[in-house]
Amino acid sequence: RKEVEQDPGPFNVPEGATVAFNCTYSNSASQSFFWYRQDCRKEPKLLMSVYSSGNEDGRFTAQLNRASQYISLLIRDSKLSDSATYLCVVARGAGNMLTFGGGTRLMVKP
Amino acid sequence: DAGVIQSPRHEVTEMGQEVTLRCKPISGHNSLFWYRQTMMRGLELLIYFNNNVPIDDSGMPEDRFSAKMPNASFSTLKIQPSEPRDSAVYFCASTVAGGHYNEQFFGPGTRLTVL
């Protein structure tokens, strides 16, 4: 079983739709949680951190459920430019070693 | 302001040849990470350095892989001899290590093809 699991998709949605991605992690000692975004043939970039209390950044909302070891990302009013692969990421250890999920591909259509 | 710099951006080589990938982290960052990304296995951490010292190399696949960081502004990842299954995109990332998580900044990657 992978340490961080995601539905690979693709999720094909029309512009303006709301889409949700989920992720589960297996290591209960994980300390920090993130969503990274990766465009085709580009490097991953941090989208947002994920906190137990939930956090919002514009159209993006992330939530963490430590008891269920579950992380989510909600994108509202999706734009064409949101098309990318979204990577669920878990950090462990003092060195902030990152473990990446396999990614969920999102395609927003006009 | 320059981000993480990697070279070469693309490398095509034949099986058995030595391959050296290079990385220059962001100035002032003291942690450096090497990752490998493939379709089958996704993005995997190979090794990371803190203050130029290798801290965890448990992700290095086998003895054919080695990494060095001779100073704060340069790191190499070497594969000798290379094999077709080493074909992947290799990313270098850097950050400032501290008491809490700091964002890792990734370079553009080196796309390696071993024939």
CSV table of C-alpha atoms in Angstrom, one decimal:
chain,number,residue,atom,x,y,z
A,1,ARG,CA,0.0,0.0,0.0
A,2,LYS,CA,1.4,3.4,-0.9
A,3,GLU,CA,2.0,5.8,2.0
A,4,VAL,CA,-0.1,8.6,0.3
A,5,GLU,CA,-3.0,7.5,-1.9
A,6,GLN,CA,-4.9,9.6,-4.4
A,7,ASP,CA,-7.4,8.9,-7.2
A,8,PRO,CA,-5.4,9.5,-10.3
A,9,GLY,CA,-8.4,10.8,-12.3
A,10,PRO,CA,-8.6,12.5,-14.7
A,11,PHE,CA,-11.4,14.7,-13.5
A,12,ASN,CA,-13.0,16.4,-16.5
A,13,VAL,CA,-15.1,19.4,-15.4
A,14,PRO,CA,-16.6,22.4,-17.1
A,15,GLU,CA,-15.5,25.9,-16.3
A,16,GLY,CA,-17.2,27.2,-13.2
A,17,ALA,CA,-17.7,23.8,-11.7
A,18,THR,CA,-16.8,22.9,-8.1
A,19,VAL,CA,-14.4,19.9,-7.8
A,20,ALA,CA,-13.1,18.0,-4.8
A,21,PHE,CA,-10.0,15.8,-4.5
A,22,ASN,CA,-9.3,13.4,-1.6
A,23,CYS,CA,-6.2,11.8,-0.3
A,24,THR,CA,-5.4,9.3,2.5
A,25,TYR,CA,-2.1,8.8,4.2
A,26,SER,CA,-0.9,5.8,6.2
A,27,ASN,CA,1.7,7.1,8.5
A,28,SER,CA,0.0,8.5,11.6
A,29,ALA,CA,3.3,10.2,12.7
A,30,SER,CA,3.1,12.5,9.7
A,31,GLN,CA,3.4,16.1,10.8
A,32,SER,CA,2.6,18.5,8.0
A,33,PHE,CA,0.3,18.3,5.0
A,34,PHE,CA,0.2,20.1,1.7
A,35,TRP,CA,-1.2,20.3,-1.8
A,36,TYR,CA,1.3,20.9,-4.6
A,37,ARG,CA,0.3,21.7,-8.1
A,38,GLN,CA,2.3,20.3,-11.2
A,39,ASP,CA,1.7,21.6,-14.7
A,40,CYS,CA,2.5,19.3,-17.6
A,41,ARG,CA,6.2,18.9,-18.0
A,42,LYS,CA,6.9,21.4,-15.2
A,43,GLU,CA,8.1,21.2,-11.6
A,44,PRO,CA,5.8,20.8,-8.6
A,45,LYS,CA,4.9,24.1,-6.8
A,46,LEU,CA,3.3,24.6,-3.4
A,47,LEU,CA,-0.4,25.4,-3.7
A,48,MET,CA,-1.3,25.5,-0.1
A,49,SER,CA,-0.6,24.0,3.4
A,50,VAL,CA,-3.4,22.0,5.1
A,51,TYR,CA,-4.4,22.6,8.7
A,52,SER,CA,-6.7,20.6,10.9
A,53,SER,CA,-8.9,23.7,11.3
A,54,GLY,CA,-9.2,23.9,7.5
A,55,ASN,CA,-7.9,26.8,5.5
A,56,GLU,CA,-9.0,28.8,2.5
A,57,ASP,CA,-7.1,30.6,-0.2
A,58,GLY,CA,-9.4,32.3,-2.6
A,59,ARG,CA,-11.2,29.6,-4.6
A,60,PHE,CA,-9.3,26.8,-2.9
A,61,THR,CA,-10.2,25.2,0.4
A,62,ALA,CA,-8.1,22.5,2.1
A,63,GLN,CA,-9.0,20.3,5.1
A,64,LEU,CA,-7.3,17.7,7.2
A,65,ASN,CA,-8.9,15.0,9.3
A,66,ARG,CA,-6.1,13.5,11.4
A,67,ALA,CA,-8.4,10.9,13.0
A,68,SER,CA,-9.3,9.5,9.6
A,69,GLN,CA,-5.9,10.3,8.0
A,70,TYR,CA,-7.7,12.1,5.2
A,71,ILE,CA,-6.9,15.3,3.3
A,72,SER,CA,-9.1,17.1,0.9
A,73,LEU,CA,-8.9,20.0,-1.6
A,74,LEU,CA,-12.0,21.8,-2.9
A,75,ILE,CA,-11.8,24.1,-5.9
A,76,ARG,CA,-14.7,26.4,-6.5
A,77,ASP,CA,-15.6,28.2,-9.8
A,78,SER,CA,-12.9,26.3,-11.6
A,79,LYS,CA,-10.9,28.1,-14.4
A,80,LEU,CA,-9.2,26.7,-17.5
A,81,SER,CA,-5.9,27.6,-15.8
A,82,ASP,CA,-6.7,25.2,-13.0
A,83,SER,CA,-6.0,22.3,-15.3
A,84,ALA,CA,-3.0,20.5,-13.8
A,85,THR,CA,-2.1,17.6,-11.6
A,86,TYR,CA,-2.6,18.1,-7.9
A,87,LEU,CA,-0.3,16.3,-5.6
A,88,CYS,CA,-1.2,15.4,-2.0
A,89,VAL,CA,2.0,15.7,0.1
A,90,VAL,CA,2.9,14.6,3.6
A,91,ALA,CA,5.9,15.7,5.6
A,92,ARG,CA,7.6,13.7,8.3
A,93,GLY,CA,10.6,14.0,10.4
A,94,ALA,CA,12.7,16.9,11.5
A,95,GLY,CA,14.2,17.2,8.0
A,96,ASN,CA,10.8,17.9,6.4
A,97,MET,CA,11.1,14.9,4.2
A,98,LEU,CA,8.2,14.9,1.8
A,99,THR,CA,6.2,11.9,0.6
A,100,PHE,CA,4.1,12.6,-2.5
A,101,GLY,CA,0.9,11.0,-3.6
A,102,GLY,CA,0.6,9.9,-7.2
A,103,GLY,CA,-1.4,13.0,-8.1
A,104,THR,CA,-4.9,13.7,-9.4
A,105,ARG,CA,-5.2,15.1,-12.8
A,106,LEU,CA,-7.7,17.9,-13.4
A,107,MET,CA,-8.9,19.0,-16.8
A,108,VAL,CA,-11.2,22.1,-16.9
A,109,LYS,CA,-13.0,22.4,-20.2
A,110,PRO,CA,-14.6,25.5,-21.7
B,1,ASP,CA,15.9,36.3,-8.4
B,2,ALA,CA,17.2,32.9,-9.7
B,3,GLY,CA,15.4,29.8,-8.5
B,4,VAL,CA,16.9,26.3,-8.3
B,5,ILE,CA,19.0,25.7,-11.4
B,6,GLN,CA,19.5,22.3,-12.8
B,7,SER,CA,21.6,21.1,-15.7
B,8,PRO,CA,21.4,19.6,-18.2
B,9,ARG,CA,17.6,20.0,-18.9
B,10,HIS,CA,17.6,16.9,-21.1
B,11,GLU,CA,20.1,14.0,-21.3
B,12,VAL,CA,20.0,11.1,-23.7
B,13,THR,CA,22.6,8.4,-23.1
B,14,GLU,CA,23.3,4.8,-23.8
B,15,MET,CA,23.1,2.0,-21.2
B,16,GLY,CA,26.3,1.6,-19.3
B,17,GLN,CA,27.3,5.2,-19.6
B,18,GLU,CA,27.9,7.5,-16.6
B,19,VAL,CA,25.4,10.3,-16.1
B,20,THR,CA,26.0,13.4,-13.9
B,21,LEU,CA,23.1,15.7,-13.0
B,22,ARG,CA,23.8,19.1,-11.5
B,23,CYS,CA,21.9,21.4,-9.2
B,24,LYS,CA,22.5,24.9,-7.8
B,25,PRO,CA,20.1,25.6,-4.9
B,26,ILE,CA,18.6,29.0,-4.1
B,27,SER,CA,21.2,31.1,-2.3
B,28,GLY,CA,20.7,31.0,1.4
B,29,HIS,CA,18.9,27.7,1.4
B,30,ASN,CA,20.6,25.1,3.6
B,31,SER,CA,18.6,21.9,2.7
B,32,LEU,CA,18.8,20.2,-0.7
B,33,PHE,CA,16.7,17.3,-2.0
B,34,TRP,CA,17.0,15.1,-5.0
B,35,TYR,CA,13.7,13.5,-6.3
B,36,ARG,CA,12.9,11.2,-9.2
B,37,GLN,CA,9.6,11.1,-11.0
B,38,THR,CA,8.3,8.3,-13.2
B,39,MET,CA,4.8,7.5,-14.4
B,40,MET,CA,4.9,4.2,-12.6
B,41,ARG,CA,6.2,5.3,-9.2
B,42,GLY,CA,5.4,9.0,-9.1
B,43,LEU,CA,7.7,11.4,-7.3
B,44,GLU,CA,10.1,9.8,-4.9
B,45,LEU,CA,12.7,11.3,-2.6
B,46,LEU,CA,16.2,9.9,-3.3
B,47,ILE,CA,18.4,11.8,-0.8
B,48,TYR,CA,18.5,15.0,1.1
B,49,PHE,CA,21.3,17.1,2.5
B,50,ASN,CA,21.3,19.6,5.4
B,51,ASN,CA,24.2,22.0,5.5
B,52,ASN,CA,26.0,20.0,2.8
B,53,VAL,CA,25.8,16.8,4.8
B,54,PRO,CA,23.8,13.8,3.6
B,55,ILE,CA,21.1,13.1,6.1
B,56,ASP,CA,18.9,10.4,4.6
B,57,ASP,CA,19.8,8.4,1.5
B,58,SER,CA,17.3,5.6,2.1
B,59,GLY,CA,15.6,6.5,-1.2
B,60,MET,CA,18.7,5.9,-3.3
B,61,PRO,CA,17.7,2.9,-5.4
B,62,GLU,CA,21.1,1.1,-5.4
B,63,ASP,CA,24.8,1.5,-5.4
B,64,ARG,CA,24.9,2.8,-9.0
B,65,PHE,CA,23.5,6.1,-7.6
B,66,SER,CA,25.6,8.5,-5.7
B,67,ALA,CA,25.1,12.1,-4.6
B,68,LYS,CA,27.5,14.8,-3.4
B,69,MET,CA,27.2,18.3,-2.1
B,70,PRO,CA,30.8,19.7,-1.9
B,71,ASN,CA,29.5,23.2,-1.0
B,72,ALA,CA,26.4,25.1,-0.2
B,73,SER,CA,25.8,26.1,-3.8
B,74,PHE,CA,26.3,22.9,-5.7
B,75,SER,CA,25.2,19.3,-5.7
B,76,THR,CA,25.5,16.4,-8.1
B,77,LEU,CA,23.7,13.2,-8.6
B,78,LYS,CA,25.6,10.5,-10.5
B,79,ILE,CA,24.5,7.3,-12.0
B,80,GLN,CA,27.2,4.8,-13.0
B,81,PRO,CA,26.5,2.7,-15.0
B,82,SER,CA,23.2,3.9,-16.2
B,83,GLU,CA,20.3,1.5,-17.2
B,84,PRO,CA,17.1,2.0,-19.2
B,85,ARG,CA,15.0,1.8,-16.0
B,86,ASP,CA,16.8,4.9,-14.7
B,87,SER,CA,14.9,6.9,-17.4
B,88,ALA,CA,12.9,9.5,-15.5
B,89,VAL,CA,12.7,13.2,-14.6
B,90,TYR,CA,15.1,14.1,-11.8
B,91,PHE,CA,14.2,17.1,-9.7
B,92,CYS,CA,16.3,19.0,-7.2
B,93,ALA,CA,14.7,21.1,-4.6
B,94,SER,CA,15.9,23.4,-1.8
B,95,THR,CA,14.6,25.1,1.3
B,96,VAL,CA,15.6,26.7,4.5
B,97,ALA,CA,15.5,24.1,7.3
B,98,GLY,CA,14.1,25.2,10.5
B,99,GLY,CA,11.8,24.3,13.4
B,100,HIS,CA,8.8,24.2,11.2
B,101,TYR,CA,8.1,23.2,7.6
B,102,ASN,CA,9.4,25.6,5.0
B,103,GLU,CA,8.3,25.4,1.3
B,104,GLN,CA,10.5,23.4,-0.9
B,105,PHE,CA,11.3,25.1,-4.2
B,106,PHE,CA,11.9,22.7,-7.1
B,107,GLY,CA,14.1,23.2,-10.1
B,108,PRO,CA,12.9,22.6,-13.6
B,109,GLY,CA,14.2,19.0,-13.6
B,110,THR,CA,16.5,17.0,-15.8
B,111,ARG,CA,14.7,14.6,-18.2
B,112,LEU,CA,16.9,11.6,-18.5
B,113,THR,CA,16.5,8.9,-21.2
B,114,VAL,CA,18.8,5.9,-21.1
B,115,LEU,CA,18.7,3.8,-24.3
